[in-house]
PDB file of C-alpha atoms and ligand atoms in Angstrom:
ATOM      1  CA  UNK A   1     -30.245 -85.506 173.482  1.00  0.00           C
ATOM      2  CA  UNK A   2     -27.952 -82.462 173.205  1.00  0.00           C
ATOM      3  CA  UNK A   3     -29.917 -79.296 172.674  1.00  0.00           C
ATOM      4  CA  UNK A   4     -28.322 -75.968 171.740  1.00  0.00           C
ATOM      5  CA  UNK A   5     -28.487 -73.138 174.211  1.00  0.00           C
ATOM      6  CA  UNK A   6     -30.286 -70.312 172.424  1.00  0.00           C
ATOM      7  CA  UNK A   7     -28.767 -66.880 172.946  1.00  0.00           C
ATOM      8  CA  UNK A   8     -30.223 -63.405 172.378  1.00  0.00           C
ATOM      9  CA  UNK A   9     -27.980 -60.344 172.354  1.00  0.00           C
ATOM     10  CA  UNK A  10     -29.434 -56.958 173.340  1.00  0.00           C
ATOM     11  CA  UNK A  11     -27.656 -53.927 171.877  1.00  0.00           C
ATOM     12  CA  UNK A  12     -28.009 -50.173 171.449  1.00  0.00           C
ATOM     13  CA  UNK A  13     -25.030 -48.969 169.436  1.00  0.00           C
ATOM     14  CA  UNK A  14     -21.960 -49.937 167.471  1.00  0.00           C
ATOM     15  CA  UNK A  15     -22.005 -53.584 168.433  1.00  0.00           C
ATOM     16  CA  UNK A  16     -18.288 -54.331 168.653  1.00  0.00           C
ATOM     17  CA  UNK A  17     -19.020 -56.703 171.531  1.00  0.00           C
ATOM     18  CA  UNK A  18     -21.726 -58.379 169.450  1.00  0.00           C
ATOM     19  CA  UNK A  19     -19.111 -58.763 166.696  1.00  0.00           C
ATOM     20  CA  UNK A  20     -16.718 -60.384 169.171  1.00  0.00           C
ATOM     21  CA  UNK A  21     -19.466 -62.894 170.035  1.00  0.00           C
ATOM     22  CA  UNK A  22     -20.268 -63.609 166.376  1.00  0.00           C
ATOM     23  CA  UNK A  23     -16.559 -64.147 165.616  1.00  0.00           C
ATOM     24  CA  UNK A  24     -16.123 -66.368 168.688  1.00  0.00           C
ATOM     25  CA  UNK A  25     -19.064 -68.523 167.656  1.00  0.00           C
ATOM     26  CA  UNK A  26     -17.590 -68.866 164.148  1.00  0.00           C
ATOM     27  CA  UNK A  27     -14.173 -69.809 165.529  1.00  0.00           C
ATOM     28  CA  UNK A  28     -15.659 -72.381 167.897  1.00  0.00           C
ATOM     29  CA  UNK A  29     -14.683 -70.449 171.044  1.00  0.00           C
ATOM     30  CA  UNK A  30     -18.406 -70.474 171.827  1.00  0.00           C
ATOM     31  CA  UNK A  31     -19.429 -74.107 171.436  1.00  0.00           C
ATOM     32  CA  UNK A  32     -22.388 -74.455 173.763  1.00  0.00           C
ATOM     33  CA  UNK A  33     -24.479 -71.495 172.624  1.00  0.00           C
ATOM     34  CA  UNK A  34     -25.928 -70.158 169.402  1.00  0.00           C
ATOM     35  CA  UNK A  35     -26.883 -66.525 168.788  1.00  0.00           C
ATOM     36  CA  UNK A  36     -30.444 -66.700 167.471  1.00  0.00           C
ATOM     37  CA  UNK A  37     -31.622 -63.128 167.830  1.00  0.00           C
ATOM     38  CA  UNK A  38     -30.301 -59.582 168.210  1.00  0.00           C
ATOM     39  CA  UNK A  39     -32.629 -56.978 169.729  1.00  0.00           C
ATOM     40  CA  UNK A  40     -31.848 -53.261 169.627  1.00  0.00           C
ATOM     41  CA  UNK A  41     -33.680 -50.531 171.495  1.00  0.00           C
ATOM     42  CA  UNK A  42     -32.421 -48.060 168.889  1.00  0.00           C
ATOM     43  CA  UNK A  43     -33.426 -48.154 165.235  1.00  0.00           C
ATOM     44  CA  UNK A  44     -30.397 -47.656 163.025  1.00  0.00           C
ATOM     45  CA  UNK A  45     -27.880 -49.063 165.518  1.00  0.00           C
ATOM     46  CA  UNK A  46     -24.877 -50.340 163.574  1.00  0.00           C
ATOM     47  CA  UNK A  47     -25.039 -53.538 165.620  1.00  0.00           C
ATOM     48  CA  UNK A  48     -28.152 -54.464 163.592  1.00  0.00           C
ATOM     49  CA  UNK A  49     -26.096 -54.426 160.394  1.00  0.00           C
ATOM     50  CA  UNK A  50     -23.471 -56.649 161.986  1.00  0.00           C
ATOM     51  CA  UNK A  51     -26.212 -59.117 162.919  1.00  0.00           C
ATOM     52  CA  UNK A  52     -27.787 -59.013 159.455  1.00  0.00           C
ATOM     53  CA  UNK A  53     -24.353 -59.618 157.859  1.00  0.00           C
ATOM     54  CA  UNK A  54     -24.034 -62.719 160.037  1.00  0.00           C
ATOM     55  CA  UNK A  55     -27.558 -63.834 159.008  1.00  0.00           C
ATOM     56  CA  UNK A  56     -28.913 -63.467 162.526  1.00  0.00           C
ATOM     57  CA  UNK A  57     -32.538 -62.362 162.965  1.00  0.00           C
ATOM     58  CA  UNK A  58     -32.961 -58.843 164.330  1.00  0.00           C
ATOM     59  CA  UNK A  59     -35.691 -56.800 165.983  1.00  0.00           C
ATOM     60  CA  UNK A  60     -36.029 -53.212 167.144  1.00  0.00           C
ATOM     61  CA  UNK A  61     -38.007 -52.548 170.320  1.00  0.00           C
ATOM     62  CA  UNK A  62     -38.364 -48.862 171.126  1.00  0.00           C
ATOM     63  CA  UNK A  63     -39.409 -47.727 174.602  1.00  0.00           C
ATOM     64  CA  UNK A  64     -40.325 -44.318 173.196  1.00  0.00           C
ATOM     65  CA  UNK A  65     -42.740 -45.858 170.701  1.00  0.00           C
ATOM     66  CA  UNK A  66     -44.211 -48.323 173.190  1.00  0.00           C
ATOM     67  CA  UNK A  67     -44.663 -45.599 175.794  1.00  0.00           C
ATOM     68  CA  UNK A  68     -43.826 -47.452 179.036  1.00  0.00           C
ATOM     69  CA  UNK A  69     -41.194 -49.671 180.630  1.00  0.00           C
ATOM     70  CA  UNK A  70     -43.779 -52.449 181.002  1.00  0.00           C
ATOM     71  CA  UNK A  71     -44.779 -52.413 177.342  1.00  0.00           C
ATOM     72  CA  UNK A  72     -41.096 -52.212 176.331  1.00  0.00           C
ATOM     73  CA  UNK A  73     -40.108 -55.178 178.477  1.00  0.00           C
ATOM     74  CA  UNK A  74     -43.200 -57.191 177.475  1.00  0.00           C
ATOM     75  CA  UNK A  75     -42.266 -56.757 173.812  1.00  0.00           C
ATOM     76  CA  UNK A  76     -38.755 -58.053 174.561  1.00  0.00           C
ATOM     77  CA  UNK A  77     -40.147 -60.985 176.588  1.00  0.00           C
ATOM     78  CA  UNK A  78     -42.478 -61.920 173.701  1.00  0.00           C
ATOM     79  CA  UNK A  79     -39.514 -62.050 171.309  1.00  0.00           C
ATOM     80  CA  UNK A  80     -37.424 -64.078 173.766  1.00  0.00           C
ATOM     81  CA  UNK A  81     -40.316 -66.562 174.069  1.00  0.00           C
ATOM     82  CA  UNK A  82     -40.838 -66.709 170.318  1.00  0.00           C
ATOM     83  CA  UNK A  83     -37.178 -67.661 169.795  1.00  0.00           C
ATOM     84  CA  UNK A  84     -37.041 -69.974 172.866  1.00  0.00           C
ATOM     85  CA  UNK A  85     -34.130 -67.973 174.241  1.00  0.00           C
ATOM     86  CA  UNK A  86     -32.223 -69.457 177.158  1.00  0.00           C
ATOM     87  CA  UNK A  87     -29.446 -66.907 177.764  1.00  0.00           C
ATOM     88  CA  UNK A  88     -29.602 -63.130 177.265  1.00  0.00           C
ATOM     89  CA  UNK A  89     -26.470 -61.033 176.715  1.00  0.00           C
ATOM     90  CA  UNK A  90     -26.502 -57.278 177.282  1.00  0.00           C
ATOM     91  CA  UNK A  91     -23.737 -56.055 174.966  1.00  0.00           C
ATOM     92  CA  UNK A  92     -23.739 -52.265 175.105  1.00  0.00           C
ATOM     93  CA  UNK A  93     -27.472 -52.256 175.874  1.00  0.00           C
ATOM     94  CA  UNK A  94     -28.111 -48.772 177.259  1.00  0.00           C
ATOM     95  CA  UNK A  95     -31.410 -49.339 179.054  1.00  0.00           C
ATOM     96  CA  UNK A  96     -31.933 -50.482 182.623  1.00  0.00           C
ATOM     97  CA  UNK A  97     -34.199 -53.511 182.963  1.00  0.00           C
ATOM     98  CA  UNK A  98     -36.673 -53.581 185.834  1.00  0.00           C
ATOM     99  CA  UNK A  99     -36.833 -56.223 188.565  1.00  0.00           C
ATOM    100  CA  UNK A 100     -40.014 -57.518 186.944  1.00  0.00           C
ATOM    101  CA  UNK A 101     -37.879 -58.428 183.918  1.00  0.00           C
ATOM    102  CA  UNK A 102     -34.633 -59.530 185.575  1.00  0.00           C
ATOM    103  CA  UNK A 103     -36.391 -61.803 188.097  1.00  0.00           C
ATOM    104  CA  UNK A 104     -37.865 -63.804 185.205  1.00  0.00           C
ATOM    105  CA  UNK A 105     -34.352 -64.835 184.114  1.00  0.00           C
ATOM    106  CA  UNK A 106     -32.236 -65.587 187.216  1.00  0.00           C
ATOM    107  CA  UNK A 107     -28.575 -66.291 186.231  1.00  0.00           C
ATOM    108  CA  UNK A 108     -29.696 -66.177 182.595  1.00  0.00           C
ATOM    109  CA  UNK A 109     -28.827 -62.546 181.782  1.00  0.00           C
ATOM    110  CA  UNK A 110     -25.201 -61.425 181.531  1.00  0.00           C
ATOM    111  CA  UNK A 111     -23.819 -57.916 181.013  1.00  0.00           C
ATOM    112  CA  UNK A 112     -20.464 -56.490 179.980  1.00  0.00           C
ATOM    113  CA  UNK A 113     -19.421 -53.376 181.897  1.00  0.00           C
ATOM    114  CA  UNK A 114     -16.301 -51.361 180.973  1.00  0.00           C
ATOM    115  CA  UNK A 115     -14.692 -51.088 184.436  1.00  0.00           C
ATOM    116  CA  UNK A 116     -13.578 -53.303 187.281  1.00  0.00           C
ATOM    117  CA  UNK A 117     -16.818 -53.538 189.303  1.00  0.00           C
ATOM    118  CA  UNK A 118     -17.400 -52.253 192.026  1.00  0.00           C
ATOM    119  CA  UNK A 119     -15.540 -49.198 190.673  1.00  0.00           C
ATOM    120  CA  UNK A 120     -17.251 -46.792 188.254  1.00  0.00           C
ATOM    121  CA  UNK A 121     -20.512 -48.687 187.935  1.00  0.00           C
ATOM    122  CA  UNK A 122     -24.217 -48.389 188.688  1.00  0.00           C
ATOM    123  CA  UNK A 123     -26.722 -45.886 187.381  1.00  0.00           C
ATOM    124  CA  UNK A 124     -25.228 -43.142 185.220  1.00  0.00           C
ATOM    125  CA  UNK A 125     -22.039 -45.085 184.466  1.00  0.00           C
ATOM    126  CA  UNK A 126     -22.180 -46.240 180.886  1.00  0.00           C
ATOM    127  CA  UNK A 127     -20.112 -46.001 177.715  1.00  0.00           C
ATOM    128  CA  UNK A 128     -17.522 -43.223 177.607  1.00  0.00           C
ATOM    129  CA  UNK A 129     -18.680 -41.816 180.961  1.00  0.00           C
ATOM    130  CA  UNK A 130     -17.109 -44.786 182.742  1.00  0.00           C
ATOM    131  CA  UNK A 131     -13.699 -44.033 181.254  1.00  0.00           C
ATOM    132  CA  UNK A 132     -14.057 -40.289 181.918  1.00  0.00           C
ATOM    133  CA  UNK A 133     -14.728 -41.107 185.579  1.00  0.00           C
ATOM    134  CA  UNK A 134     -11.744 -43.478 185.823  1.00  0.00           C
ATOM    135  CA  UNK A 135      -9.411 -40.840 184.339  1.00  0.00           C
ATOM    136  CA  UNK A 136     -10.854 -38.077 186.545  1.00  0.00           C
ATOM    137  CA  UNK A 137     -10.294 -40.206 189.648  1.00  0.00           C
ATOM    138  CA  UNK A 138      -6.745 -40.987 188.564  1.00  0.00           C
ATOM    139  CA  UNK A 139      -6.816 -44.768 188.932  1.00  0.00           C
ATOM    140  CA  UNK A 140      -3.871 -46.493 187.262  1.00  0.00           C
ATOM    141  CA  UNK A 141      -5.684 -49.732 186.473  1.00  0.00           C
ATOM    142  CA  UNK A 142      -9.142 -50.271 185.038  1.00  0.00           C
ATOM    143  CA  UNK A 143     -10.674 -53.087 182.998  1.00  0.00           C
ATOM    144  CA  UNK A 144     -13.925 -54.832 182.217  1.00  0.00           C
ATOM    145  CA  UNK A 145     -16.368 -57.069 184.064  1.00  0.00           C
ATOM    146  CA  UNK A 146     -18.929 -59.615 182.914  1.00  0.00           C
ATOM    147  CA  UNK A 147     -21.601 -60.243 185.537  1.00  0.00           C
ATOM    148  CA  UNK A 148     -25.040 -61.747 185.955  1.00  0.00           C
ATOM    149  CA  UNK A 149     -27.819 -59.174 185.860  1.00  0.00           C
ATOM    150  CA  UNK A 150     -30.172 -58.785 188.799  1.00  0.00           C
ATOM    151  CA  UNK A 151     -32.339 -55.943 190.092  1.00  0.00           C
ATOM    152  CA  UNK A 152     -29.310 -53.852 191.157  1.00  0.00           C
ATOM    153  CA  UNK A 153     -27.664 -51.990 188.246  1.00  0.00           C
ATOM    154  CA  UNK A 154     -24.226 -53.631 187.756  1.00  0.00           C
ATOM    155  CA  UNK A 155     -24.777 -55.430 191.078  1.00  0.00           C
ATOM    156  CA  UNK A 156     -25.114 -59.092 190.077  1.00  0.00           C
ATOM    157  CA  UNK A 157     -22.578 -61.867 190.696  1.00  0.00           C
ATOM    158  CA  UNK A 158     -19.288 -61.367 188.843  1.00  0.00           C
ATOM    159  CA  UNK A 159     -18.438 -64.023 186.243  1.00  0.00           C
ATOM    160  CA  UNK A 160     -15.158 -62.714 184.789  1.00  0.00           C
ATOM    161  CA  UNK A 161     -12.913 -59.654 184.990  1.00  0.00           C
ATOM    162  CA  UNK A 162      -9.793 -58.471 183.191  1.00  0.00           C
ATOM    163  CA  UNK A 163      -7.603 -55.546 184.131  1.00  0.00           C
ATOM    164  CA  UNK A 164      -6.102 -52.982 181.748  1.00  0.00           C
ATOM    165  CA  UNK A 165      -3.342 -50.440 182.560  1.00  0.00           C
ATOM    166  CA  UNK A 166      -4.107 -46.744 182.184  1.00  0.00           C
ATOM    167  CA  UNK A 167      -1.405 -44.702 180.395  1.00  0.00           C
ATOM    168  CA  UNK A 168      -0.494 -41.096 181.210  1.00  0.00           C
ATOM    169  CA  UNK A 169      -1.526 -39.981 177.706  1.00  0.00           C
ATOM    170  CA  UNK A 170      -4.949 -41.669 177.733  1.00  0.00           C
ATOM    171  CA  UNK A 171      -8.094 -39.845 176.676  1.00  0.00           C
ATOM    172  CA  UNK A 172     -11.526 -41.358 177.423  1.00  0.00           C
ATOM    173  CA  UNK A 173     -11.642 -42.514 173.794  1.00  0.00           C
ATOM    174  CA  UNK A 174      -8.186 -44.142 173.770  1.00  0.00           C
ATOM    175  CA  UNK A 175      -8.917 -45.829 177.082  1.00  0.00           C
ATOM    176  CA  UNK A 176     -12.303 -47.073 175.881  1.00  0.00           C
ATOM    177  CA  UNK A 177     -10.699 -48.656 172.832  1.00  0.00           C
ATOM    178  CA  UNK A 178      -7.905 -50.316 174.853  1.00  0.00           C
ATOM    179  CA  UNK A 179     -10.397 -51.698 177.391  1.00  0.00           C
ATOM    180  CA  UNK A 180     -12.516 -53.089 174.564  1.00  0.00           C
ATOM    181  CA  UNK A 181      -9.578 -54.612 172.693  1.00  0.00           C
ATOM    182  CA  UNK A 182      -7.697 -56.061 175.662  1.00  0.00           C
ATOM    183  CA  UNK A 183     -10.581 -56.958 177.938  1.00  0.00           C
ATOM    184  CA  UNK A 184     -14.190 -56.755 176.700  1.00  0.00           C
ATOM    185  CA  UNK A 185     -13.842 -58.574 173.380  1.00  0.00           C
ATOM    186  CA  UNK A 186     -11.999 -61.400 175.200  1.00  0.00           C
ATOM    187  CA  UNK A 187     -13.960 -61.918 178.388  1.00  0.00           C
ATOM    188  CA  UNK A 188     -17.457 -61.516 176.957  1.00  0.00           C
ATOM    189  CA  UNK A 189     -17.171 -64.517 174.575  1.00  0.00           C
ATOM    190  CA  UNK A 190     -15.340 -66.544 177.246  1.00  0.00           C
ATOM    191  CA  UNK A 191     -17.985 -65.761 179.856  1.00  0.00           C
ATOM    192  CA  UNK A 192     -20.842 -66.540 177.472  1.00  0.00           C
ATOM    193  CA  UNK A 193     -19.318 -69.921 176.658  1.00  0.00           C
ATOM    194  CA  UNK A 194     -18.898 -70.642 180.385  1.00  0.00           C
ATOM    195  CA  UNK A 195     -22.509 -69.709 181.155  1.00  0.00           C
ATOM    196  CA  UNK A 196     -23.924 -71.673 178.188  1.00  0.00           C
ATOM    197  CA  UNK A 197     -21.854 -74.731 179.117  1.00  0.00           C
ATOM    198  CA  UNK A 198     -23.076 -74.608 182.713  1.00  0.00           C
ATOM    199  CA  UNK A 199     -26.650 -73.983 181.574  1.00  0.00           C
ATOM    200  CA  UNK A 200     -26.589 -76.963 179.210  1.00  0.00           C
ATOM    201  CA  UNK A 201     -25.289 -79.203 182.036  1.00  0.00           C
ATOM    202  CA  UNK A 202     -27.967 -77.954 184.439  1.00  0.00           C
ATOM    203  CA  UNK A 203     -30.646 -78.694 181.879  1.00  0.00           C
ATOM    204  CA  UNK A 204     -29.759 -82.368 181.460  1.00  0.00           C
ATOM    205  CA  UNK A 205     -29.658 -83.014 185.230  1.00  0.00           C
TER     206      UNK A 205
HETATM  207  C1  GAR B   1     -18.953 -51.145 175.627  1.00  0.00           C
HETATM  208  O1  GAR B   1     -17.784 -50.518 176.071  1.00  0.00           O
HETATM  209  C2  GAR B   1     -19.728 -51.723 176.798  1.00  0.00           C
HETATM  210  O2  GAR B   1     -18.910 -52.266 177.770  1.00  0.00           O
HETATM  211  C3  GAR B   1     -20.428 -50.490 177.300  1.00  0.00           C
HETATM  212  O3  GAR B   1     -20.829 -49.814 176.134  1.00  0.00           O
HETATM  213  C4  GAR B   1     -19.935 -50.115 175.053  1.00  0.00           C
HETATM  214  C5  GAR B   1     -20.733 -50.657 173.899  1.00  0.00           C
HETATM  215  O4  GAR B   1     -19.937 -50.845 172.772  1.00  0.00           O
HETATM  216  N1  GAR B   1     -21.543 -50.851 178.145  1.00  0.00           N
HETATM  217  C6  GAR B   1     -21.912 -50.138 179.201  1.00  0.00           C
HETATM  218  O5  GAR B   1     -21.392 -49.099 179.524  1.00  0.00           O
HETATM  219  C7  GAR B   1     -23.079 -50.714 179.977  1.00  0.00           C
HETATM  220  N2  GAR B   1     -23.171 -50.115 181.274  1.00  0.00           N
HETATM  221  P1  GAR B   1     -20.361 -51.815 171.585  1.00  0.00           P
HETATM  222  O6  GAR B   1     -21.771 -51.421 171.150  1.00  0.00           O
HETATM  223  O7  GAR B   1     -19.345 -51.507 170.507  1.00  0.00           O
HETATM  224  O8  GAR B   1     -20.280 -53.227 172.070  1.00  0.00           O
END
């Protein structure tokens, strides 16, 4: 019997990547997975409104309120269990997950990073900072990477990458938007579909 692959998306901010996933599911680009739950570590994140508009259940899990990484991760794990989540997507999720968490879900957590890994990645490289670093270095090409998440920040196996040209007039903001539009919003849905398809095949073996 065909069973859907249940997906949870973890967010912290605007949620444009979450929107790309919602739109891709609607258009049938994502066929093997269904977004069942959106978890934010920030109350008031606009991504939560995007999820609510799409009638997807949401939850806020705050590390500050829970007081420790363990309690924070346990609260997320409890939600993932409650919704029988198979695949976890980090879509602009600005918290680093410990090995205790990542080792529970081998090849079941994917992350979108706004550079061509191994450039401009690892601890301290997130959001606009990544694009500031690329411009400061003077690279002429950047892009985005979707990878599996393991215990090394941005160090898991690469699933998909797409390059984007840097223009002489770019600011961190203009570059961020071009990388999102030309790379992130395309490869994240494509990579999620690939992972869900493979996961559903593995499960029926
Ligand atoms: C995206 O550019 C994503 O790649 C980046 O944060 C932004 C979130 O935007 N993620 C990281 O830097 C993770 N290291 P969104 O909330 O609009 O999807």
